[in-house]
Amino acid sequence: MCFQACFRGSKHFLTTFRKTSRREATEDEDKMKTAGREGGRNGKAEEMVASCSSTTARSSSGAGVGDLSVVSASRSSSGDDARPIRSTEAVRGSGVDPNLARELAQRRVPEDTPIYSAEHGNPRGGFFKRMSTTYNEVVLSIVRPPRSMYHPTSLGSSALEWGGREFLRSDFRVTNPRGLRLECSWWQPKNRMAPELPCVVYMHGNSSCRMESFEVVEICLPLGCTVVAFDFSGSGISQGQYVTLGHFEKEDCRTVLEYLRNTGTVSRIGLWGRSMGAATALLHASHDPLVSAMVLDSPFRSIEGIGKDLFAQAIIRPPACMVKAALKMVGRSTKKRTGADVCKVKPIQDVHKCQMPVLVCTADNDRVVLPKNSREILAVYGGPKKLVMVEGDHNSLRPYSFQHEVMGFLFDHLCLPSGITDEMFLKFNARSLGLEEETTRSHSDSRSAALAAAARAQALAASMDDTDDDDDDDDDDEFEMLPPCPLMMRLAANARNLPPNF
């Protein structure tokens, strides 16, 4: 009975983990569409058309300060180091959905990207064979979850416009200590307010990619921060076959931060991570006191703790001794495949060394990373800390109230210490705040306009008290009725202190 209970617990662990991974992958990118073949003088040509969509990319008016729109288009090729992933015939009969196989066959990805198929066949045969197959699937679901693939064109235009300001995205590559190439993107203002600006480095979750950072870009650019996002090794279109849930990912983080610090254009660095990215931020920051602030969304205390929590939610709960033995077995198997025992990843171990301010978000209905993970981490965290509880689950969109909380947190701990004052912020966001940036305008008129903007924001806030429960409005009405950002209200109200030459 104990043996069967452990087997059923393993199946529950596998089902929960695979559903979560696949939901993150499908929510972070829409299916890539391919254009039809067109005949021509030069023969047949095929153009991949990818839609730049992500569940985390919502209308930028949610940031409370304006919108981002494309002002010029640019496309980049997949490069000479890419190849067709495999033909449809190569994966036929391996348990992969034929439609998915045809889709994968048309994509171009780095040479060392594995296909998540051959070792994921349907378990058949006797009990012990099914047990062995289930165990292998559990291991592969951890170190090789569904990979969030995309074409570089899905990142959108390299030029963006927000509130009358232009921003540019530049893509770059760095090589981690294991010799794997990481694909990175850097969003910066075209006309910088200062030679050195604060930078927010975003790290995505498991089975996701840098396209998850679009919402972060919309929040941070208006603050005067630059934003860097990258694909971890083994994720997205970076090189690597496996993920290690933070063990090797912290090396990727350190590599990107070393690159940024060597540019001489970054004043202070903040880390923003979600799930695996949040755990990676903790693992790195505990040994890097130069990190100025962190925003952590759903961080976990340890992989072993997550495994125990998932087993505890099984219909038939196996004995604790068998769970412990199973996790040790999984750890040995992952070490054999990846060189890292993922069950020994324990972000909570050194968080007492972290002295930088941290803002932690957790969802009240998260069944993958339970809210107790955040509370246990903050209980031993060494620096200033704040916990924000939101409604939803592990993969749900975060509410605008959390975005506004993040904006104020980053402005206070990154922008102000970097020399970005209230005055500079108001000038930078003059158009979106209703302040016309005209040298001929008198100081009293500018102040009146700022105070009027603040009054409108306060009136809108009062009218927004009961709008969160209304799900019947269309998108346009929702965008018109977004709650104002407290940071914007605070800074607009401070317009009375502007100098005469504003």
mmCIF file of C-alpha atoms in Angstrom, residues 188-359:
data_model
loop_
_atom_site.group_PDB
_atom_site.id
_atom_site.type_symbol
_atom_site.label_atom_id
_atom_site.label_comp_id
_atom_site.label_asym_id
_atom_site.label_seq_id
_atom_site.Cartn_x
_atom_site.Cartn_y
_atom_site.Cartn_z
ATOM 1 C CA GLN A 188 16.763 52.520 -22.751
ATOM 2 C CA PRO A 189 15.577 56.087 -23.417
ATOM 3 C CA LYS A 190 16.865 57.581 -26.627
ATOM 4 C CA ASN A 191 17.707 60.838 -24.834
ATOM 5 C CA ARG A 192 19.072 59.966 -21.418
ATOM 6 C CA MET A 193 18.387 62.179 -18.414
ATOM 7 C CA ALA A 194 21.872 61.403 -17.097
ATOM 8 C CA PRO A 195 24.973 59.504 -18.260
ATOM 9 C CA GLU A 196 24.236 56.805 -15.688
ATOM 10 C CA LEU A 197 20.701 55.545 -15.076
ATOM 11 C CA PRO A 198 19.299 52.865 -12.758
ATOM 12 C CA CYS A 199 18.579 49.512 -14.351
ATOM 13 C CA VAL A 200 16.002 46.852 -13.505
ATOM 14 C CA VAL A 201 17.037 43.317 -14.483
ATOM 15 C CA TYR A 202 14.031 41.050 -14.969
ATOM 16 C CA MET A 203 14.318 37.261 -14.612
ATOM 17 C CA HIS A 204 11.496 35.069 -15.896
ATOM 18 C CA GLY A 205 9.904 32.014 -14.341
ATOM 19 C CA ASN A 206 10.211 28.346 -15.189
ATOM 20 C CA SER A 207 9.133 27.329 -18.694
ATOM 21 C CA SER A 208 9.050 30.987 -19.779
ATOM 22 C CA CYS A 209 11.301 33.519 -21.505
ATOM 23 C CA ARG A 210 12.224 37.213 -21.688
ATOM 24 C CA MET A 211 8.946 38.053 -23.432
ATOM 25 C CA GLU A 212 7.472 37.866 -19.951
ATOM 26 C CA SER A 213 9.154 41.212 -19.246
ATOM 27 C CA PHE A 214 6.880 43.421 -21.371
ATOM 28 C CA GLU A 215 4.800 44.464 -18.381
ATOM 29 C CA VAL A 216 7.969 45.310 -16.464
ATOM 30 C CA VAL A 217 9.178 47.499 -19.339
ATOM 31 C CA GLU A 218 5.948 49.482 -19.278
ATOM 32 C CA ILE A 219 6.239 50.030 -15.535
ATOM 33 C CA CYS A 220 9.928 50.925 -15.307
ATOM 34 C CA LEU A 221 10.613 53.086 -18.363
ATOM 35 C CA PRO A 222 8.424 55.998 -17.158
ATOM 36 C CA LEU A 223 10.374 56.039 -13.893
ATOM 37 C CA GLY A 224 13.591 56.832 -15.724
ATOM 38 C CA CYS A 225 14.954 53.306 -15.304
ATOM 39 C CA THR A 226 16.347 51.128 -18.053
ATOM 40 C CA VAL A 227 15.244 47.495 -18.275
ATOM 41 C CA VAL A 228 17.217 44.362 -19.119
ATOM 42 C CA ALA A 229 15.605 40.969 -19.676
ATOM 43 C CA PHE A 230 17.249 37.734 -20.760
ATOM 44 C CA ASP A 231 16.550 34.068 -21.352
ATOM 45 C CA PHE A 232 18.117 31.773 -18.779
ATOM 46 C CA SER A 233 20.281 28.991 -20.144
ATOM 47 C CA GLY A 234 17.993 26.147 -21.145
ATOM 48 C CA SER A 235 15.069 28.558 -21.598
ATOM 49 C CA GLY A 236 13.735 30.585 -24.507
ATOM 50 C CA ILE A 237 16.247 30.814 -27.327
ATOM 51 C CA SER A 238 19.356 30.860 -25.160
ATOM 52 C CA GLN A 239 21.688 27.883 -25.387
ATOM 53 C CA GLY A 240 21.481 24.980 -22.970
ATOM 54 C CA GLN A 241 19.441 21.819 -22.615
ATOM 55 C CA TYR A 242 18.244 21.868 -19.022
ATOM 56 C CA VAL A 243 16.994 24.218 -16.321
ATOM 57 C CA THR A 244 18.121 23.832 -12.716
ATOM 58 C CA LEU A 245 15.584 26.089 -10.929
ATOM 59 C CA GLY A 246 18.241 28.489 -9.680
ATOM 60 C CA HIS A 247 21.426 26.430 -9.275
ATOM 61 C CA PHE A 248 23.070 27.436 -12.558
ATOM 62 C CA GLU A 249 20.652 30.308 -13.236
ATOM 63 C CA LYS A 250 22.374 32.394 -10.565
ATOM 64 C CA GLU A 251 25.516 32.215 -12.706
ATOM 65 C CA ASP A 252 23.510 33.572 -15.642
ATOM 66 C CA CYS A 253 22.365 36.450 -13.433
ATOM 67 C CA ARG A 254 25.898 37.228 -12.325
ATOM 68 C CA THR A 255 27.120 37.205 -15.937
ATOM 69 C CA VAL A 256 24.471 39.716 -17.054
ATOM 70 C CA LEU A 257 25.134 42.014 -14.086
ATOM 71 C CA GLU A 258 28.884 41.986 -14.757
ATOM 72 C CA TYR A 259 28.192 43.032 -18.339
ATOM 73 C CA LEU A 260 25.965 45.910 -17.216
ATOM 74 C CA ARG A 261 28.453 47.177 -14.648
ATOM 75 C CA ASN A 262 31.236 47.188 -17.223
ATOM 76 C CA THR A 263 29.248 49.452 -19.572
ATOM 77 C CA GLY A 264 29.654 52.467 -17.283
ATOM 78 C CA THR A 265 26.084 53.608 -18.003
ATOM 79 C CA VAL A 266 24.333 51.997 -15.020
ATOM 80 C CA SER A 267 24.122 53.722 -11.634
ATOM 81 C CA ARG A 268 22.169 51.246 -9.491
ATOM 82 C CA ILE A 269 20.802 47.780 -10.257
ATOM 83 C CA GLY A 270 17.532 46.293 -9.074
ATOM 84 C CA LEU A 271 16.414 42.686 -9.562
ATOM 85 C CA TRP A 272 12.852 41.698 -10.419
ATOM 86 C CA GLY A 273 12.073 37.993 -10.619
ATOM 87 C CA ARG A 274 9.073 35.721 -10.760
ATOM 88 C CA SER A 275 8.997 32.172 -9.378
ATOM 89 C CA MET A 276 12.300 30.626 -10.527
ATOM 90 C CA GLY A 277 13.553 34.127 -11.362
ATOM 91 C CA ALA A 278 12.690 35.324 -7.856
ATOM 92 C CA ALA A 279 14.570 32.393 -6.310
ATOM 93 C CA THR A 280 17.540 33.155 -8.561
ATOM 94 C CA ALA A 281 17.510 36.781 -7.412
ATOM 95 C CA LEU A 282 17.700 35.645 -3.774
ATOM 96 C CA LEU A 283 20.508 33.194 -4.508
ATOM 97 C CA HIS A 284 22.532 35.902 -6.237
ATOM 98 C CA ALA A 285 21.770 38.850 -3.968
ATOM 99 C CA SER A 286 22.882 36.944 -0.867
ATOM 100 C CA HIS A 287 26.421 37.154 -2.291
ATOM 101 C CA ASP A 288 26.207 40.518 -4.076
ATOM 102 C CA PRO A 289 25.744 43.504 -1.753
ATOM 103 C CA LEU A 290 25.825 45.891 -4.730
ATOM 104 C CA VAL A 291 22.251 44.988 -5.668
ATOM 105 C CA SER A 292 20.176 47.990 -4.585
ATOM 106 C CA ALA A 293 16.647 46.557 -4.392
ATOM 107 C CA MET A 294 14.596 43.480 -5.288
ATOM 108 C CA VAL A 295 11.026 42.779 -6.342
ATOM 109 C CA LEU A 296 10.189 39.101 -5.853
ATOM 110 C CA ASP A 297 6.994 37.549 -7.185
ATOM 111 C CA SER A 298 6.236 34.080 -5.745
ATOM 112 C CA PRO A 299 9.703 33.132 -4.451
ATOM 113 C CA PHE A 300 10.082 29.627 -3.014
ATOM 114 C CA ARG A 301 12.077 28.736 0.077
ATOM 115 C CA SER A 302 13.490 25.477 -1.375
ATOM 116 C CA ILE A 303 12.783 22.903 -4.074
ATOM 117 C CA GLU A 304 12.502 20.231 -1.438
ATOM 118 C CA GLY A 305 9.827 22.296 0.289
ATOM 119 C CA ILE A 306 7.847 22.639 -2.949
ATOM 120 C CA GLY A 307 8.049 18.885 -3.496
ATOM 121 C CA LYS A 308 6.733 18.187 -0.017
ATOM 122 C CA ASP A 309 3.922 20.704 -0.475
ATOM 123 C CA LEU A 310 2.853 19.084 -3.748
ATOM 124 C CA PHE A 311 2.905 15.600 -2.232
ATOM 125 C CA ALA A 312 0.874 16.895 0.710
ATOM 126 C CA GLN A 313 -1.865 18.005 -1.712
ATOM 127 C CA ALA A 314 -2.189 14.512 -3.202
ATOM 128 C CA ILE A 315 -5.465 12.683 -2.693
ATOM 129 C CA ILE A 316 -3.584 9.795 -1.101
ATOM 130 C CA ARG A 317 -0.667 11.177 0.842
ATOM 131 C CA PRO A 318 2.420 8.960 0.972
ATOM 132 C CA PRO A 319 4.363 8.629 4.232
ATOM 133 C CA ALA A 320 6.898 11.380 4.967
ATOM 134 C CA CYS A 321 9.784 8.897 4.902
ATOM 135 C CA MET A 322 8.880 7.805 1.370
ATOM 136 C CA VAL A 323 8.529 11.403 0.209
ATOM 137 C CA LYS A 324 11.977 12.175 1.571
ATOM 138 C CA ALA A 325 13.433 9.109 -0.145
ATOM 139 C CA ALA A 326 11.707 9.994 -3.419
ATOM 140 C CA LEU A 327 13.081 13.555 -3.368
ATOM 141 C CA LYS A 328 16.599 12.270 -2.744
ATOM 142 C CA MET A 329 16.218 9.900 -5.672
ATOM 143 C CA VAL A 330 14.991 12.722 -7.907
ATOM 144 C CA GLY A 331 17.923 14.875 -6.784
ATOM 145 C CA ARG A 332 20.418 12.191 -7.772
ATOM 146 C CA SER A 333 18.742 11.767 -11.142
ATOM 147 C CA THR A 334 18.762 15.504 -11.890
ATOM 148 C CA LYS A 335 22.427 15.722 -10.891
ATOM 149 C CA LYS A 336 23.226 12.890 -13.288
ATOM 150 C CA ARG A 337 21.498 14.735 -16.138
ATOM 151 C CA THR A 338 22.418 18.352 -15.411
ATOM 152 C CA GLY A 339 25.320 18.297 -12.979
ATOM 153 C CA ALA A 340 23.158 19.911 -10.289
ATOM 154 C CA ASP A 341 21.009 18.371 -7.576
ATOM 155 C CA VAL A 342 17.991 20.657 -7.945
ATOM 156 C CA CYS A 343 16.477 19.305 -4.733
ATOM 157 C CA LYS A 344 19.308 21.039 -2.867
ATOM 158 C CA VAL A 345 18.396 24.479 -4.267
ATOM 159 C CA LYS A 346 17.528 26.425 -1.134
ATOM 160 C CA PRO A 347 17.159 30.203 -1.604
ATOM 161 C CA ILE A 348 16.129 30.717 2.022
ATOM 162 C CA GLN A 349 19.461 29.450 3.295
ATOM 163 C CA ASP A 350 21.405 32.721 2.956
ATOM 164 C CA VAL A 351 18.690 35.388 2.806
ATOM 165 C CA HIS A 352 19.773 36.643 6.232
ATOM 166 C CA LYS A 353 22.824 38.058 4.431
ATOM 167 C CA CYS A 354 20.690 40.260 2.162
ATOM 168 C CA GLN A 355 20.571 43.879 3.315
ATOM 169 C CA MET A 356 18.902 45.545 0.309
ATOM 170 C CA PRO A 357 15.177 46.479 0.454
ATOM 171 C CA VAL A 358 12.819 43.841 -0.902
ATOM 172 C CA LEU A 359 9.174 43.869 -2.006
#
